[in-house]
């Protein structure tokens, strides 16, 4: 394809389409390359309650469609293609798909991060029916109920703390005998009366009818099994950023996230990381959307500087 876009965006989630909205609205030629459908992880959420402006919440798929339409209204293009390789070495960057090549002066990576699954049987089909990967998103649905949080890192500890404020009882299940989470979290959890830590255990089975009714825990030392009643299971065993394609190309942290601060600028000028895929303290729709707006501003600056240099 001969056209050279001002901005090419990999990933059509909230970060990607906010970047497209701001880019297109600033008069920059913009394309979003998305392998499936708009929305990313957001599109799988039935009711998004923590994105401002929707007093009753909003269906994630509908919100995704609106974000896409909002960007396309100002001329952003969408192509449903999977990018399989990138070349960021020149001033014009190249994105290769199964059908050809796209070229752009700036690139925004908004490919997201997927929650690491537990690997317990039926996990995927119970997603949205008691199994959740986001306490901030779904916690309120379990107000006054008993839930299990799985994991031993800062996310699990933070989720357990968060849920303890609305749930009757929170069990934190961890596969070892000490948490990886920071000391301050551990201390705060120990002080919570409605939080109980279950050590050296893994979720061997989900108990469910239509929704989760409990879990079977297995002690990793002696293989003994116990059943625990609960309404929800929050899986917090880490995330897997979709950055395999950028290994050796961009600076990544040890967990695989693209290193970028609030400016969204990466180790390569003209390449920006937007949303869950970058190093950041809170991965939410609203923070991804915010990144999209910021990336667009810095892309605009980059393009203006480079046009002046080439003039
Ligand atoms: P993490 O630090 O990688 O911890 C993942 C936890 O899940 C570990 O305790 C691990 O157990 C456990 N785990 C992994 N696979 C498992 C499996 N298949 N079954 C059961 N347990 C499993 O991930 P994270 O908690 O999401 O944190 C990611 C990064 O974000 C960390 O650097 C963290 O410090 C940071 N973070 C910071 C804050 C904050 O500062 N406020 C909040 C959240 C996250 P082991 O311990 O046995 O390996």
Short mmCIF file of C-alpha atoms and ligand atoms in Angstrom, two decimals:
data_model
loop_
_atom_site.label_atom_id
_atom_site.label_comp_id
_atom_site.label_asym_id
_atom_site.label_seq_id
_atom_site.Cartn_x
_atom_site.Cartn_y
_atom_site.Cartn_z
CA UNK A 1 0.00 0.00 0.00
CA UNK A 2 1.51 3.28 -1.13
CA UNK A 3 -0.13 5.58 1.37
CA UNK A 4 2.00 6.78 4.27
CA UNK A 5 -0.23 7.47 7.28
CA UNK A 6 0.63 10.04 9.93
CA UNK A 7 -0.45 7.56 12.62
CA UNK A 8 -0.89 3.80 12.52
CA UNK A 9 -2.38 2.26 15.64
CA UNK A 10 -2.01 -1.41 16.54
CA UNK A 11 -5.04 -2.50 18.53
CA UNK A 12 -8.60 -1.21 18.56
CA UNK A 13 -9.32 -1.12 22.30
CA UNK A 14 -10.18 2.04 24.24
CA UNK A 15 -6.58 3.28 24.09
CA UNK A 16 -6.31 2.67 20.35
CA UNK A 17 -9.60 4.29 19.41
CA UNK A 18 -9.07 7.29 21.71
CA UNK A 19 -5.70 7.83 20.04
CA UNK A 20 -7.48 7.54 16.67
CA UNK A 21 -10.15 10.05 17.72
CA UNK A 22 -7.60 12.62 18.84
CA UNK A 23 -5.31 11.97 15.86
CA UNK A 24 -8.06 12.17 13.23
CA UNK A 25 -9.63 15.18 14.91
CA UNK A 26 -6.25 16.92 14.73
CA UNK A 27 -6.34 16.41 10.96
CA UNK A 28 -3.76 13.59 10.90
CA UNK A 29 -4.29 10.61 8.60
CA UNK A 30 -4.92 7.75 10.99
CA UNK A 31 -5.52 4.02 10.68
CA UNK A 32 -6.34 1.43 13.35
CA UNK A 33 -5.23 -2.14 12.67
CA UNK A 34 -7.27 -4.58 14.70
CA UNK A 35 -7.15 -8.34 14.34
CA UNK A 36 -10.67 -9.14 15.62
CA UNK A 37 -13.20 -6.47 16.56
CA UNK A 38 -13.10 -3.09 18.29
CA UNK A 39 -12.91 -3.03 22.06
CA UNK A 40 -10.20 -5.51 23.04
CA UNK A 41 -10.78 -6.84 26.55
CA UNK A 42 -13.42 -4.17 27.18
CA UNK A 43 -15.72 -5.76 24.57
CA UNK A 44 -15.96 -8.89 26.71
CA UNK A 45 -17.31 -6.97 29.72
CA UNK A 46 -21.10 -7.08 30.07
CA UNK A 47 -21.51 -3.97 32.17
CA UNK A 48 -18.74 -1.41 32.53
CA UNK A 49 -19.53 0.61 35.64
CA UNK A 50 -16.31 2.52 36.14
CA UNK A 51 -16.11 4.52 32.93
CA UNK A 52 -17.51 7.98 33.59
CA UNK A 53 -20.61 9.32 31.90
CA UNK A 54 -22.85 6.26 32.11
CA UNK A 55 -25.01 6.41 35.23
CA UNK A 56 -26.33 2.86 34.72
CA UNK A 57 -23.06 1.45 33.37
CA UNK A 58 -22.55 0.50 29.72
CA UNK A 59 -22.09 -2.73 27.80
CA UNK A 60 -18.40 -3.07 26.85
CA UNK A 61 -19.15 -4.11 23.28
CA UNK A 62 -21.48 -1.13 22.77
CA UNK A 63 -18.92 1.25 24.25
CA UNK A 64 -16.29 -0.17 21.88
CA UNK A 65 -18.55 0.41 18.87
CA UNK A 66 -19.20 3.98 19.97
CA UNK A 67 -15.49 4.64 20.43
CA UNK A 68 -14.81 3.30 16.94
CA UNK A 69 -17.65 5.32 15.38
CA UNK A 70 -16.48 8.43 17.24
CA UNK A 71 -13.01 8.14 15.70
CA UNK A 72 -14.29 7.23 12.22
CA UNK A 73 -16.57 10.26 12.24
CA UNK A 74 -13.41 12.38 11.98
CA UNK A 75 -11.90 10.23 9.23
CA UNK A 76 -9.96 7.56 11.12
CA UNK A 77 -9.80 4.31 9.12
CA UNK A 78 -10.06 0.78 10.50
CA UNK A 79 -8.60 -2.37 8.96
CA UNK A 80 -9.26 -5.83 10.38
CA UNK A 81 -5.84 -7.31 9.95
CA UNK A 82 -3.32 -8.91 12.24
CA UNK A 83 0.10 -7.28 12.25
CA UNK A 84 2.71 -10.03 12.10
CA UNK A 85 5.94 -8.01 11.91
CA UNK A 86 7.14 -4.46 12.41
CA UNK A 87 10.09 -2.43 11.18
CA UNK A 88 10.68 0.75 13.18
CA UNK A 89 14.24 1.35 11.93
CA UNK A 90 13.50 4.15 9.46
CA UNK A 91 11.63 7.40 9.65
CA UNK A 92 8.77 5.68 7.82
CA UNK A 93 7.74 2.71 9.94
CA UNK A 94 6.38 -0.48 8.38
CA UNK A 95 3.72 -2.83 9.71
CA UNK A 96 3.37 -6.15 7.91
CA UNK A 97 0.09 -8.05 7.83
CA UNK A 98 -1.02 -11.21 5.99
CA UNK A 99 -2.38 -8.99 3.20
CA UNK A 100 0.44 -6.52 2.77
CA UNK A 101 2.27 -3.65 4.40
CA UNK A 102 1.11 -0.45 6.07
CA UNK A 103 3.46 2.51 6.36
CA UNK A 104 3.27 5.35 8.85
CA UNK A 105 5.36 8.19 10.27
CA UNK A 106 4.30 7.37 13.83
CA UNK A 107 3.06 4.15 15.41
CA UNK A 108 0.99 3.67 18.54
CA UNK A 109 1.05 0.26 20.15
CA UNK A 110 -2.20 -0.46 21.98
CA UNK A 111 -2.14 -4.25 21.92
CA UNK A 112 -3.12 -4.67 25.59
CA UNK A 113 -2.32 -7.36 28.14
CA UNK A 114 -4.29 -10.52 28.84
CA UNK A 115 -4.82 -11.83 32.35
CA UNK A 116 -2.79 -14.97 33.02
CA UNK A 117 -5.30 -17.81 33.47
CA UNK A 118 -5.15 -20.22 36.39
CA UNK A 119 -5.48 -23.17 34.08
CA UNK A 120 -8.24 -24.78 36.16
CA UNK A 121 -10.89 -26.72 34.18
CA UNK A 122 -13.95 -24.68 33.01
CA UNK A 123 -12.18 -21.39 33.79
CA UNK A 124 -12.92 -19.81 30.45
CA UNK A 125 -16.62 -20.69 30.34
CA UNK A 126 -17.07 -19.33 33.90
CA UNK A 127 -15.59 -15.97 32.97
CA UNK A 128 -18.34 -13.43 33.70
CA UNK A 129 -20.23 -16.10 35.66
CA UNK A 130 -18.23 -15.84 38.85
CA UNK A 131 -14.68 -15.90 37.54
CA UNK A 132 -13.22 -12.43 37.17
CA UNK A 133 -9.80 -10.97 36.42
CA UNK A 134 -10.53 -7.43 37.61
CA UNK A 135 -11.61 -6.61 41.15
CA UNK A 136 -11.98 -2.90 40.42
CA UNK A 137 -14.31 -3.71 37.51
CA UNK A 138 -16.47 -6.45 39.01
CA UNK A 139 -16.09 -6.15 42.80
CA UNK A 140 -19.38 -4.34 43.37
CA UNK A 141 -21.30 -7.33 41.97
CA UNK A 142 -20.16 -9.28 45.04
CA UNK A 143 -21.21 -6.78 47.68
CA UNK A 144 -22.04 -8.63 50.93
CA UNK A 145 -20.86 -11.97 49.49
CA UNK A 146 -17.92 -14.32 49.99
CA UNK A 147 -15.17 -14.29 47.38
CA UNK A 148 -11.83 -15.95 46.75
CA UNK A 149 -8.81 -14.06 45.43
CA UNK A 150 -6.04 -16.19 43.94
CA UNK A 151 -2.42 -14.99 43.83
CA UNK A 152 0.29 -13.69 46.09
CA UNK A 153 1.55 -10.54 44.36
CA UNK A 154 0.67 -6.89 44.80
CA UNK A 155 -2.37 -7.20 42.54
CA UNK A 156 -3.84 -10.06 44.59
CA UNK A 157 -3.15 -8.19 47.83
CA UNK A 158 -4.61 -4.97 46.45
CA UNK A 159 -7.67 -6.86 45.14
CA UNK A 160 -8.19 -8.57 48.50
CA UNK A 161 -8.02 -5.20 50.27
CA UNK A 162 -10.39 -3.62 47.77
CA UNK A 163 -12.91 -6.48 48.00
CA UNK A 164 -12.74 -6.57 51.80
CA UNK A 165 -14.42 -3.16 51.81
CA UNK A 166 -17.57 -4.50 50.12
CA UNK A 167 -17.59 -8.28 50.56
CA UNK A 168 -18.58 -10.14 53.68
CA UNK A 169 -15.55 -12.42 53.54
CA UNK A 170 -12.46 -12.59 51.35
CA UNK A 171 -10.23 -15.66 51.14
CA UNK A 172 -6.80 -15.02 49.65
CA UNK A 173 -5.48 -18.29 48.26
CA UNK A 174 -1.76 -18.50 47.57
CA UNK A 175 0.34 -21.41 46.36
CA UNK A 176 3.26 -20.70 48.72
CA UNK A 177 3.68 -19.89 52.43
CA UNK A 178 4.54 -16.21 51.98
CA UNK A 179 3.23 -13.42 49.80
CA UNK A 180 5.27 -11.79 47.10
CA UNK A 181 3.32 -8.58 47.77
CA UNK A 182 4.96 -5.58 49.51
CA UNK A 183 5.21 -5.67 53.29
CA UNK A 184 2.78 -2.77 53.70
CA UNK A 185 0.06 -4.78 51.93
CA UNK A 186 0.74 -7.89 53.96
CA UNK A 187 0.47 -5.95 57.20
CA UNK A 188 -2.75 -4.23 56.12
CA UNK A 189 -4.27 -7.57 55.09
CA UNK A 190 -3.39 -9.16 58.40
CA UNK A 191 -5.27 -6.38 60.16
CA UNK A 192 -8.46 -6.94 58.15
CA UNK A 193 -10.93 -9.05 60.10
CA UNK A 194 -12.81 -10.31 57.06
CA UNK A 195 -9.71 -11.42 55.13
CA UNK A 196 -8.28 -14.89 55.60
CA UNK A 197 -5.16 -16.08 53.85
CA UNK A 198 -5.06 -19.73 52.83
CA UNK A 199 -1.44 -20.73 52.29
CA UNK A 200 0.15 -23.47 50.17
CA UNK A 201 -2.99 -24.02 48.18
CA UNK A 202 -4.18 -24.01 44.62
CA UNK A 203 -7.64 -23.99 43.04
CA UNK A 204 -8.03 -27.57 41.87
CA UNK A 205 -11.68 -27.29 40.77
CA UNK A 206 -14.47 -24.78 40.34
CA UNK A 207 -17.85 -25.76 41.77
CA UNK A 208 -20.69 -24.26 39.75
CA UNK A 209 -24.26 -24.54 38.71
CA UNK A 210 -24.83 -21.73 36.23
CA UNK A 211 -22.52 -19.53 38.26
CA UNK A 212 -19.67 -20.19 40.66
CA UNK A 213 -20.81 -21.70 43.96
CA UNK A 214 -17.42 -22.61 45.39
CA UNK A 215 -13.93 -23.94 44.82
CA UNK A 216 -12.05 -27.09 45.72
CA UNK A 217 -8.65 -26.18 47.11
CA UNK A 218 -5.71 -28.56 47.08
CA UNK A 219 -2.88 -28.24 49.57
CA UNK A 220 0.31 -28.34 47.49
CA UNK A 221 2.26 -30.09 50.26
CA UNK A 222 0.03 -33.02 51.14
CA UNK A 223 -2.54 -32.97 48.28
CA UNK A 224 -5.41 -32.82 50.80
CA UNK A 225 -8.56 -31.22 49.41
CA UNK A 226 -11.11 -28.88 50.99
CA UNK A 227 -14.22 -27.27 49.56
CA UNK A 228 -14.92 -23.60 50.08
CA UNK A 229 -18.26 -21.92 49.31
CA UNK A 230 -18.01 -18.61 47.48
CA UNK A 231 -19.84 -16.52 44.89
CA UNK A 232 -16.83 -15.23 43.02
CA UNK A 233 -13.22 -16.05 42.24
CA UNK A 234 -10.85 -13.22 41.39
CA UNK A 235 -7.81 -14.46 39.53
CA UNK A 236 -4.78 -12.23 40.12
CA UNK A 237 -1.80 -14.33 39.08
CA UNK A 238 -0.23 -11.77 36.75
CA UNK A 239 -0.83 -10.57 33.22
CA UNK A 240 0.73 -11.34 29.89
CA UNK A 241 1.33 -8.23 27.80
CA UNK A 242 0.91 -8.67 24.04
CA UNK A 243 4.43 -7.58 23.22
CA UNK A 244 6.12 -10.70 21.79
CA UNK A 245 6.51 -8.90 18.45
CA UNK A 246 8.46 -6.07 20.08
CA UNK A 247 11.07 -8.16 21.88
CA UNK A 248 14.49 -6.90 20.79
CA UNK A 249 12.83 -3.93 19.07
CA UNK A 250 11.61 -1.78 21.97
CA UNK A 251 12.72 -1.61 25.59
CA UNK A 252 10.53 -3.93 27.66
CA UNK A 253 10.52 -4.42 31.44
CA UNK A 254 11.16 -7.86 32.93
CA UNK A 255 7.47 -8.72 32.83
CA UNK A 256 7.34 -7.86 29.11
CA UNK A 257 5.57 -4.48 29.30
CA UNK A 258 6.78 -1.72 26.98
CA UNK A 259 8.76 0.80 29.01
CA UNK A 260 6.99 4.14 28.67
CA UNK A 261 5.98 6.81 31.17
CA UNK A 262 3.00 9.15 31.19
CA UNK A 263 4.17 10.66 27.88
CA UNK A 264 3.66 7.19 26.28
CA UNK A 265 6.98 7.68 24.46
CA UNK A 266 8.94 4.44 23.99
CA UNK A 267 12.64 3.83 23.41
CA UNK A 268 12.14 4.63 19.70
CA UNK A 269 11.14 8.20 18.76
CA UNK A 270 7.81 8.25 16.95
CA UNK A 271 6.64 4.98 18.54
CA UNK A 272 4.21 5.26 21.45
CA UNK A 273 2.78 2.70 23.89
CA UNK A 274 -0.82 3.19 24.92
CA UNK A 275 -2.93 1.51 27.60
CA UNK A 276 -2.39 -1.84 29.32
CA UNK A 277 0.66 -2.70 27.19
CA UNK A 278 2.90 -0.10 28.82
CA UNK A 279 4.45 0.13 32.29
CA UNK A 280 1.81 1.82 34.48
CA UNK A 281 0.26 1.52 37.94
CA UNK A 282 -3.43 1.16 36.99
CA UNK A 283 -4.72 -0.70 33.93
CA UNK A 284 -8.28 0.44 33.29
CA UNK A 285 -10.42 1.64 30.35
CA UNK A 286 -10.21 5.20 31.56
CA UNK A 287 -6.40 5.14 31.89
CA UNK A 288 -6.06 3.53 28.45
CA UNK A 289 -8.28 6.23 26.95
CA UNK A 290 -6.18 8.85 28.69
CA UNK A 291 -3.00 7.37 27.19
CA UNK A 292 -4.58 7.54 23.73
CA UNK A 293 -5.15 11.27 24.05
CA UNK A 294 -1.63 11.86 25.41
CA UNK A 295 0.03 9.74 22.70
CA UNK A 296 -1.76 11.73 20.05
CA UNK A 297 -0.47 15.00 21.43
CA UNK A 298 3.14 13.71 21.43
CA UNK A 299 2.70 12.22 17.95
CA UNK A 300 1.51 15.60 16.72
CA UNK A 301 4.61 17.25 18.21
CA UNK A 302 6.88 14.59 16.72
CA UNK A 303 5.32 14.99 13.27
CA UNK A 304 5.59 18.79 13.41
CA UNK A 305 9.29 18.62 14.37
CA UNK A 306 10.08 16.12 11.64
CA UNK A 307 8.18 18.08 8.99
CA UNK A 308 10.25 21.15 9.93
CA UNK A 309 13.49 19.13 9.75
CA UNK A 310 12.56 17.78 6.31
CA UNK A 311 11.29 21.14 4.98
P1 LIG B 1 3.11 -10.89 40.11
O1 LIG B 1 3.86 -9.95 40.99
O2 LIG B 1 3.83 -11.57 39.01
O3 LIG B 1 2.47 -11.99 41.07
C1 LIG B 1 1.76 -13.04 40.56
C2 LIG B 1 1.38 -13.94 41.73
O4 LIG B 1 0.58 -15.00 41.22
C3 LIG B 1 2.57 -14.56 42.43
O5 LIG B 1 2.36 -14.55 43.81
C4 LIG B 1 2.59 -15.98 41.87
O6 LIG B 1 3.02 -16.94 42.83
C5 LIG B 1 1.14 -16.24 41.60
N1 LIG B 1 0.94 -17.16 40.48
C6 LIG B 1 1.48 -17.09 39.23
N2 LIG B 1 0.99 -18.08 38.46
C7 LIG B 1 0.14 -18.78 39.23
C8 LIG B 1 -0.68 -19.92 39.01
N3 LIG B 1 -0.74 -20.52 37.82
N4 LIG B 1 -1.44 -20.36 40.03
C9 LIG B 1 -1.41 -19.75 41.24
N5 LIG B 1 -0.65 -18.67 41.52
C10 LIG B 1 0.11 -18.20 40.53
O7 LIG B 1 1.83 -10.20 39.41
P2 LIG B 1 0.93 -8.97 39.91
O8 LIG B 1 0.56 -9.14 41.32
O9 LIG B 1 -0.14 -8.83 38.88
O10 LIG B 1 1.89 -7.72 39.79
C11 LIG B 1 2.51 -7.41 38.54
C12 LIG B 1 3.45 -6.22 38.75
O11 LIG B 1 2.67 -5.05 39.04
C13 LIG B 1 4.38 -6.43 39.94
O12 LIG B 1 5.61 -5.86 39.65
C14 LIG B 1 3.70 -5.69 41.05
O13 LIG B 1 4.59 -5.25 42.07
C15 LIG B 1 3.09 -4.51 40.28
N6 LIG B 1 1.94 -3.99 41.03
C16 LIG B 1 2.16 -2.95 41.88
C17 LIG B 1 1.12 -2.45 42.62
C18 LIG B 1 1.39 -1.32 43.56
O14 LIG B 1 2.53 -1.02 43.80
N7 LIG B 1 0.38 -0.71 44.13
C19 LIG B 1 -0.17 -2.99 42.53
C20 LIG B 1 -0.37 -4.05 41.66
C21 LIG B 1 0.70 -4.55 40.92
P3 LIG B 1 4.56 -16.99 43.35
O15 LIG B 1 4.68 -15.85 44.31
O16 LIG B 1 4.63 -18.33 43.98
O17 LIG B 1 5.39 -16.85 42.13
#
